[in-house]
CSV table of C-alpha atoms in Angstrom, one decimal:
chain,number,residue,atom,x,y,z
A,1,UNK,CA,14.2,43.1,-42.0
A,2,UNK,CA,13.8,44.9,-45.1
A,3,UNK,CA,10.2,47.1,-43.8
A,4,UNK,CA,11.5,47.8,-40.3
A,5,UNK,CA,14.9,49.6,-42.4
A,6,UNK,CA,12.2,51.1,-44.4
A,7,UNK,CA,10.5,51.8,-41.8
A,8,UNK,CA,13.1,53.4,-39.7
A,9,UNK,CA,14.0,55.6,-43.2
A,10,UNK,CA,10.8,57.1,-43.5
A,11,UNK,CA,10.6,57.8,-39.5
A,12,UNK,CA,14.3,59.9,-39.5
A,13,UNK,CA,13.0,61.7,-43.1
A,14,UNK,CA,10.0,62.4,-41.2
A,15,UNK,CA,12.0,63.6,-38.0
A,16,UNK,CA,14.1,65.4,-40.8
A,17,UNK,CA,11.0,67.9,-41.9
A,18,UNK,CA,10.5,69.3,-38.1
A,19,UNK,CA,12.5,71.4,-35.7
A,20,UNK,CA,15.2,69.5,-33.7
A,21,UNK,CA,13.3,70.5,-30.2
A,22,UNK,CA,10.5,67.8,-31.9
A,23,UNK,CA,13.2,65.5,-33.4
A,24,UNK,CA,14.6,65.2,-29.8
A,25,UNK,CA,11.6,64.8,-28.2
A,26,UNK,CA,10.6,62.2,-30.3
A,27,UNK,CA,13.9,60.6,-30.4
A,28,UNK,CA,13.7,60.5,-26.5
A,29,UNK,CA,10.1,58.7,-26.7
A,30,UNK,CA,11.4,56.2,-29.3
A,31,UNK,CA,14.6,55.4,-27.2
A,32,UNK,CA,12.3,55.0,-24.2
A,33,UNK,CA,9.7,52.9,-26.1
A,34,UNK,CA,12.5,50.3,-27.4
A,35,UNK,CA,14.2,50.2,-24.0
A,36,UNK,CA,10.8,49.3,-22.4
A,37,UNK,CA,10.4,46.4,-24.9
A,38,UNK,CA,13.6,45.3,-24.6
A,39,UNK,CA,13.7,45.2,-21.0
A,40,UNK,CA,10.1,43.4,-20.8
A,41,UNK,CA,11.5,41.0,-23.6
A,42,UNK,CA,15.1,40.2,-21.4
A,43,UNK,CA,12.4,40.2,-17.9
A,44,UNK,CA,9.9,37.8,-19.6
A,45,UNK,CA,12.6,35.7,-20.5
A,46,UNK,CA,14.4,35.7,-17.2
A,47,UNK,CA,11.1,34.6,-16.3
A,48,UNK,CA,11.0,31.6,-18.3
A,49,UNK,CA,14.8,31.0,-17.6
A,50,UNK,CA,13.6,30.3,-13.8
A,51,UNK,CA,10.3,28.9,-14.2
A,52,UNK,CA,12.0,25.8,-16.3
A,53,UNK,CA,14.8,25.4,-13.3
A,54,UNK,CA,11.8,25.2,-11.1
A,55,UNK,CA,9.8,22.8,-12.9
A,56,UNK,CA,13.4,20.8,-13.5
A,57,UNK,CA,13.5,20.7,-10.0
A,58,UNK,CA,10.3,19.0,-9.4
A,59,UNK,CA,11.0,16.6,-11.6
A,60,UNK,CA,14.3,15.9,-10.4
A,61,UNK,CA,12.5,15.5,-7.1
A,62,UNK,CA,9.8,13.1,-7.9
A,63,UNK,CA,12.0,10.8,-9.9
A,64,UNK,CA,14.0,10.5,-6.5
A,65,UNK,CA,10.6,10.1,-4.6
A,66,UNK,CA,9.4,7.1,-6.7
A,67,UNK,CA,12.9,5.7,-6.9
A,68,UNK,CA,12.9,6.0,-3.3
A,69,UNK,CA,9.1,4.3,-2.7
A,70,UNK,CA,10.8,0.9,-4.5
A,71,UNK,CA,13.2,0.1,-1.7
A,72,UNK,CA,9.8,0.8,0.5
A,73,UNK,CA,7.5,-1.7,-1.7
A,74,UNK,CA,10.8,-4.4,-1.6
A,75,UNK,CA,11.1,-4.0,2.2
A,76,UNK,CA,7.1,-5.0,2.2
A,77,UNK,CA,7.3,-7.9,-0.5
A,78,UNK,CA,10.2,-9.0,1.5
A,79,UNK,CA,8.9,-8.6,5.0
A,80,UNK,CA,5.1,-10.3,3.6
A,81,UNK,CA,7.0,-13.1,2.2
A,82,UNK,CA,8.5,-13.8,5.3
A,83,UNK,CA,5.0,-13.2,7.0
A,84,UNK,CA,3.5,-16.0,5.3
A,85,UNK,CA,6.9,-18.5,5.2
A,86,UNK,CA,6.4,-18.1,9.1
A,87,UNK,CA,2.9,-18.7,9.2
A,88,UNK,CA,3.7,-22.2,7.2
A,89,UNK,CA,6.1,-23.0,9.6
A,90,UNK,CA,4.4,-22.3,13.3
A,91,UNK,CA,1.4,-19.9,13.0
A,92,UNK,CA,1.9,-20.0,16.6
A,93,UNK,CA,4.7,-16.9,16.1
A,94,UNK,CA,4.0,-14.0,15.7
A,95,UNK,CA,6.7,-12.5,13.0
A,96,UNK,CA,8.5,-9.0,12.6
A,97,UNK,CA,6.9,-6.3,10.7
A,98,UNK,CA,9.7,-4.0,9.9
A,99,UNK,CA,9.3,-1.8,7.3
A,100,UNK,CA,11.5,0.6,5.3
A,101,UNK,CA,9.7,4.0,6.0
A,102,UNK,CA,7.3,4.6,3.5
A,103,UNK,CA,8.0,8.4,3.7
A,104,UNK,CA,8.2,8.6,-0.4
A,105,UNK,CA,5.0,6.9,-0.5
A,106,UNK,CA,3.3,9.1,2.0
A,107,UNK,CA,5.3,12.6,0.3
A,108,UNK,CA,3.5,11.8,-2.9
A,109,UNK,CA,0.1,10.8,-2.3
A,110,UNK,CA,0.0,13.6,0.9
A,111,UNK,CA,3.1,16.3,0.7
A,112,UNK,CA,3.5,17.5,-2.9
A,113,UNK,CA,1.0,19.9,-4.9
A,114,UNK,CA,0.3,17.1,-7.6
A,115,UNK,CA,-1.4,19.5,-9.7
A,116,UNK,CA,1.7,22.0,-9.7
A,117,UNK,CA,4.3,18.7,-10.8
A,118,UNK,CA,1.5,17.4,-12.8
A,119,UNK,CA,1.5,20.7,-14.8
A,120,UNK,CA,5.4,20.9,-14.7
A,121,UNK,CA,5.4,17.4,-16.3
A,122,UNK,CA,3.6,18.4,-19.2
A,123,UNK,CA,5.7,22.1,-19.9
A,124,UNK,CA,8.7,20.1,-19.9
A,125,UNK,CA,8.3,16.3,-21.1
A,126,UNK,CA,5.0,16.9,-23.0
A,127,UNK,CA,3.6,13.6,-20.9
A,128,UNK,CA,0.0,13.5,-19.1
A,129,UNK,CA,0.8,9.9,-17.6
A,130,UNK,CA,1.5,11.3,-13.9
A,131,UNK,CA,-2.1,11.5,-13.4
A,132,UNK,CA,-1.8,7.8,-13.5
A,133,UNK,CA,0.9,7.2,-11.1
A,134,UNK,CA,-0.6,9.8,-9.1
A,135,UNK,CA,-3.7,8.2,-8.4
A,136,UNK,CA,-1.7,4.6,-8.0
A,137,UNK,CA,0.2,5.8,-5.0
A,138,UNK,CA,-2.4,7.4,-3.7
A,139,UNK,CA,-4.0,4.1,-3.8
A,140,UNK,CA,-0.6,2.8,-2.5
A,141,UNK,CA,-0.4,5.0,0.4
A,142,UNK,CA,-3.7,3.9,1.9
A,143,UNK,CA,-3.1,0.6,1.3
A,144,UNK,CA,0.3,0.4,2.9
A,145,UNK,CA,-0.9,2.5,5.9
A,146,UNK,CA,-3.8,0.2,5.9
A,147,UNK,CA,-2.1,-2.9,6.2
A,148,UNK,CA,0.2,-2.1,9.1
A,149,UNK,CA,-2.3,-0.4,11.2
A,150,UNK,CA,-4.3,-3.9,10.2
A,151,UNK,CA,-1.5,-5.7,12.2
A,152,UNK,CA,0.2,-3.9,14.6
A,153,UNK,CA,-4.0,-4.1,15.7
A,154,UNK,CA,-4.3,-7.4,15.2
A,155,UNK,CA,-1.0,-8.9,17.2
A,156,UNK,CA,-2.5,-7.9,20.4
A,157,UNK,CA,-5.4,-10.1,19.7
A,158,UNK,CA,-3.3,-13.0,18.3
A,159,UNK,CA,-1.3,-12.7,21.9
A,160,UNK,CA,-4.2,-12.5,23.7
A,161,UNK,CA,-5.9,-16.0,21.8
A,162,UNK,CA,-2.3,-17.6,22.0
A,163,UNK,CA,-2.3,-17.2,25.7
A,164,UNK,CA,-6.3,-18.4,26.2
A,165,UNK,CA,-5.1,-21.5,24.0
A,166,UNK,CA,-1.9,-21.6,26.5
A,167,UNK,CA,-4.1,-21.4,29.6
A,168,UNK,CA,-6.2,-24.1,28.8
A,169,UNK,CA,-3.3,-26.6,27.8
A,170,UNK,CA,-2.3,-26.1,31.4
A,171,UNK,CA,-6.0,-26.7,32.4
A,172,UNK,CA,-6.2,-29.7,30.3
A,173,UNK,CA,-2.7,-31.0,31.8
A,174,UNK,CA,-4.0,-30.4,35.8
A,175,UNK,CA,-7.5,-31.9,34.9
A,176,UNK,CA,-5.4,-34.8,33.4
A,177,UNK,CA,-3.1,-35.4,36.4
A,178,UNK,CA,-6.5,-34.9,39.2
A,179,UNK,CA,-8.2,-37.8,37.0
A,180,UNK,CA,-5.5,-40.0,37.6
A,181,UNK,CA,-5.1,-39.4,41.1
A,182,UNK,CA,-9.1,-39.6,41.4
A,183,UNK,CA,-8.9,-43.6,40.3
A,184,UNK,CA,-6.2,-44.3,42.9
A,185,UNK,CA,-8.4,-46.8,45.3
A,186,UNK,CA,-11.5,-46.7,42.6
A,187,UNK,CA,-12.9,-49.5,41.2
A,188,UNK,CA,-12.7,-49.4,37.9
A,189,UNK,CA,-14.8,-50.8,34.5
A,190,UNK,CA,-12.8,-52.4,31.7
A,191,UNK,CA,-13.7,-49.6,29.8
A,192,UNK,CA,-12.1,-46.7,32.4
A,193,UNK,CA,-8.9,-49.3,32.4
A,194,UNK,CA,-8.3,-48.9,29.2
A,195,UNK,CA,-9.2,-45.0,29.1
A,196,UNK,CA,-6.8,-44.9,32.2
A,197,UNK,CA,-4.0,-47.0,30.8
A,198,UNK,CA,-3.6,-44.8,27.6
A,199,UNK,CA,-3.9,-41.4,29.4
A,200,UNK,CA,-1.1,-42.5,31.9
A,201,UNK,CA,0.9,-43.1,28.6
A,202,UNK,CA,-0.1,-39.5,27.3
A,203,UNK,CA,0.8,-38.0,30.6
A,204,UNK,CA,4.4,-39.9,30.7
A,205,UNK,CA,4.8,-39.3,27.0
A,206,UNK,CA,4.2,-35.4,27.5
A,207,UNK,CA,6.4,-35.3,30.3
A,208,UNK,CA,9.3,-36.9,28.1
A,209,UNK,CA,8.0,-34.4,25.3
A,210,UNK,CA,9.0,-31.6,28.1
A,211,UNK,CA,11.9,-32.9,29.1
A,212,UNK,CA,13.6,-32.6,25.7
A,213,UNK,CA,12.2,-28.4,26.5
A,214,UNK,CA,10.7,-27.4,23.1
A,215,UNK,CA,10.6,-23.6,22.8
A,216,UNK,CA,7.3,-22.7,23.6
A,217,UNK,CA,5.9,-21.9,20.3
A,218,UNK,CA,6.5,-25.1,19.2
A,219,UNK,CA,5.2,-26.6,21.4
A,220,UNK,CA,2.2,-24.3,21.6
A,221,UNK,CA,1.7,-25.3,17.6
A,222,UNK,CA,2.2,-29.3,18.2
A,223,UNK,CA,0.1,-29.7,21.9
A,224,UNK,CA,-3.0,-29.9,19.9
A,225,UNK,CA,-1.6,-32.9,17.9
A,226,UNK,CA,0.5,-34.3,20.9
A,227,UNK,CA,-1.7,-34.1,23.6
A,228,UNK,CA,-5.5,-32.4,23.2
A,229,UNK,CA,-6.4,-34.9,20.2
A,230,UNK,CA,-5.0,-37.7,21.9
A,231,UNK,CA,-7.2,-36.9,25.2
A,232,UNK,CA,-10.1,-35.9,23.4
A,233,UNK,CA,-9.9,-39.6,21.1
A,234,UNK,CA,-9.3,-41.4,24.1
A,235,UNK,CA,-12.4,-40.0,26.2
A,236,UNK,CA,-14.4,-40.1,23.4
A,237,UNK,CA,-13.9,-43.6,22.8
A,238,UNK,CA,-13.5,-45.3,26.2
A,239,UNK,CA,-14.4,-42.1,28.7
A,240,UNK,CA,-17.4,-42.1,31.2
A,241,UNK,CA,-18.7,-39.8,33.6
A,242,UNK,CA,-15.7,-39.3,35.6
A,243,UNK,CA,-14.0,-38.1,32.0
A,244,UNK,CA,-16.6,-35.1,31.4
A,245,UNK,CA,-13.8,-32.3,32.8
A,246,UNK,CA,-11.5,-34.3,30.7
A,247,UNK,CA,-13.9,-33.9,27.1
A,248,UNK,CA,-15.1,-30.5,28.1
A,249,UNK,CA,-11.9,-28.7,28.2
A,250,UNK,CA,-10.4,-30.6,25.3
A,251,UNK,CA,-12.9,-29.7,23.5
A,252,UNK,CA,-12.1,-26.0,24.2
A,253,UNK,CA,-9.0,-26.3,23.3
A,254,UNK,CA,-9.2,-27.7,19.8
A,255,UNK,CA,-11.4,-24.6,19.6
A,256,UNK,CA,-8.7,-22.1,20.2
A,257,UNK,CA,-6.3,-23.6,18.6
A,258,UNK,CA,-8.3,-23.1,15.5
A,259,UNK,CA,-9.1,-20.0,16.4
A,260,UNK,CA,-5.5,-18.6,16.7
A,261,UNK,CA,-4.5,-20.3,13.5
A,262,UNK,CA,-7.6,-18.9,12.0
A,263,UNK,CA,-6.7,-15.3,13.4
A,264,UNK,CA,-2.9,-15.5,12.5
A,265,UNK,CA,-4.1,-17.2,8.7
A,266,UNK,CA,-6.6,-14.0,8.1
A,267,UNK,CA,-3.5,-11.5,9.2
A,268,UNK,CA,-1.3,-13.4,6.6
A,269,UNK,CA,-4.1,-13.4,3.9
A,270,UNK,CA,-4.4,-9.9,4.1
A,271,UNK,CA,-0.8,-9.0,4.3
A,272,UNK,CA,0.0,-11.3,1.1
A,273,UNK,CA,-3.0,-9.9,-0.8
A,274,UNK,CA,-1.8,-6.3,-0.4
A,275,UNK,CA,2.0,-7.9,-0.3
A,276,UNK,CA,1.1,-8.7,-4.3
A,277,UNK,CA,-1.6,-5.8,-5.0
A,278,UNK,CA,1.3,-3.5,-4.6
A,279,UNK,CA,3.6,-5.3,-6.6
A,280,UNK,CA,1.2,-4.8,-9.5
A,281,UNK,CA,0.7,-1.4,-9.0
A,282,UNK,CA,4.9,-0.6,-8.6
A,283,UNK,CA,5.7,-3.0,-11.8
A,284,UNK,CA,3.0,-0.5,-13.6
A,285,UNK,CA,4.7,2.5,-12.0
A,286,UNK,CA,8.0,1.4,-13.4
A,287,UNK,CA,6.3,1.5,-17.0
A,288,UNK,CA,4.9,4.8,-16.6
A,289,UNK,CA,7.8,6.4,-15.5
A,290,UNK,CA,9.8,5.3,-18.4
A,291,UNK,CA,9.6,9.1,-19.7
A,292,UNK,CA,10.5,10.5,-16.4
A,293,UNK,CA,13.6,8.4,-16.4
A,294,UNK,CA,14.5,9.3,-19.7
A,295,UNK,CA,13.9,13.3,-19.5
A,296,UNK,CA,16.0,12.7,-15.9
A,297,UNK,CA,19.2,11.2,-17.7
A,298,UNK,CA,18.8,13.3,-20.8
A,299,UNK,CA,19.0,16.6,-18.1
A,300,UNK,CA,22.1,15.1,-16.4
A,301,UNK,CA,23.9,14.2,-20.1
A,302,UNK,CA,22.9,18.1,-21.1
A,303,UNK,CA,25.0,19.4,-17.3
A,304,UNK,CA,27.7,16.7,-18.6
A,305,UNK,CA,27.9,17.7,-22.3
A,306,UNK,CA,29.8,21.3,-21.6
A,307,UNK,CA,32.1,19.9,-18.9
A,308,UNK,CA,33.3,17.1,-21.5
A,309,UNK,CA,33.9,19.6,-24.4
């Protein structure tokens, strides 16, 4: 303070020597000079004033993007969990897949310049972790469009197995009620008695099974048990040529039952494995963004504090 009054002193005692056409030219390029610095000084920190509202913004936006992408990775653990509950009750069924809409999900890893809130982190918490959770929902985002492309393809096939599996029940039941009718008249060995006695029981069993009308899944899930085993055991054990139809298509379908609870298992597998890979990576994000949160209340306290006072 002291050498810029100094300073100033010897400039007017200087000015003070010459003619006053020199001392107001001078004067005139001084005033200008200051007045271009101060207006550089008030535009530079005009500047500032609006970059940090920006860079506020981004990271008020953010924080409402991952706060948003929790209710999307809940919808998924809930909708997996129910996935696989399903699946232990009746793999028969297919379940629901809603989702909440992973938009927040997709707007980070996709829509927002992660450099430009990467760098607006850093100007205004002082924090490099968003690299981090950049990279995990990017991860995320692939994974979560992965996983329900993975099924919505995969139902059609399940549907398609289900109802292979369904036809040849129905084959199995006509082949079942043309045997009997083939030994009306026939001679038969002790052996085909006893295969013919216990398959008549099967059939009027499985017509009382009807009867009671199961809903079809059910009994889709149980024929195997209920009625393929049974005639597959019983031609095995007491069958003879007349029963080949009989072990053929039984056969066949033990197959496709196990192949459409093998098909609907490897759907359930893969939705549980990213069902808990995700839940991972959010319970991470949730620790990462523990400075984010902070900086987010400590902006609304600040737009509080004057209001209060």
């Amino acid at each position: 303070m002291l050498l810029a009054q100094e300073w100033f002193n010897r400039f007017f005692s200087w000015l003070s020597l010459h003619d006053p056409t020199m001392k107001a030219a001078f004067i005139g390029a001084f005033v200008a000079l200051v007045g271009f610095f101060i207006q550089d000084f008030l535009a530079r920190k005009n500047e500032r004033a609006k970059q940090i509202e920006v860079e506020q913004s981004k990271m008020k936006y953010l924080h409402f993007l991952i706060t948003d992408s929790y209710k999307a990775i809940e919808s998924f653990d809930s909708t997996a969990t129910n996935v696989v509950r399903s699946f232990q009750e009746n793999p028969f069924v297919l379940p629901g897949f809603g989702l909440y809409p992973a938009h927040s999900i997709n707007a980070i890893a996709n829509k927002i310049n992660q450099e430009e809130y990467f760098l607006a982190s850093v100007s205004q918490m002082k924090n490099y972790k968003l690299v981090e959770i950049f990279l995990i929902y990017n991860t995320m985002n692939e994974g979560y469009k992965r996983i329900t492309e993975h099924f919505v393809s995969e139902a059609p096939k399940f549907i398609q197995a289900k109802d292979q599996y369904l036809n040849l029940i129905e084959e199995l039941r006509s082949a079942s009620n043309a045997y009997l009718q083939s030994t009306v008249g026939r001679q038969l060995d002790e052996r085909e008695k006893i295969a013919l006695s216990k398959i008549r029981e099967l059939s009027v069993n499985l017509q009382n099974y009807h009867n009671a009308s199961p809903p079809l899944q059910v009994w889709l899930y149980e024929s195997n048990q209920i009625f393929v085993q049974p005639t597959f055991n019983i031609v095995r054990e007491h069958g003879n040529q007349h029963h080949q139809e009989l072990f053929n298509i039984s056969v066949r379908a033990t197959i496709q039952h196990s192949k459409v609870v093998d098909h609907m298992r490897n759907i359930v597998s893969a939705v549980d494995n990213n069902r808990k890979e995700m839940n991972s990576q959010i319970a991470y994000i949730r620790e990462l963004t523990k400075p984010l949160n902070k900086y987010i209340y400590d902006l609304h306290i600040e737009k509080l504090e004057p209001n209060q006072n």
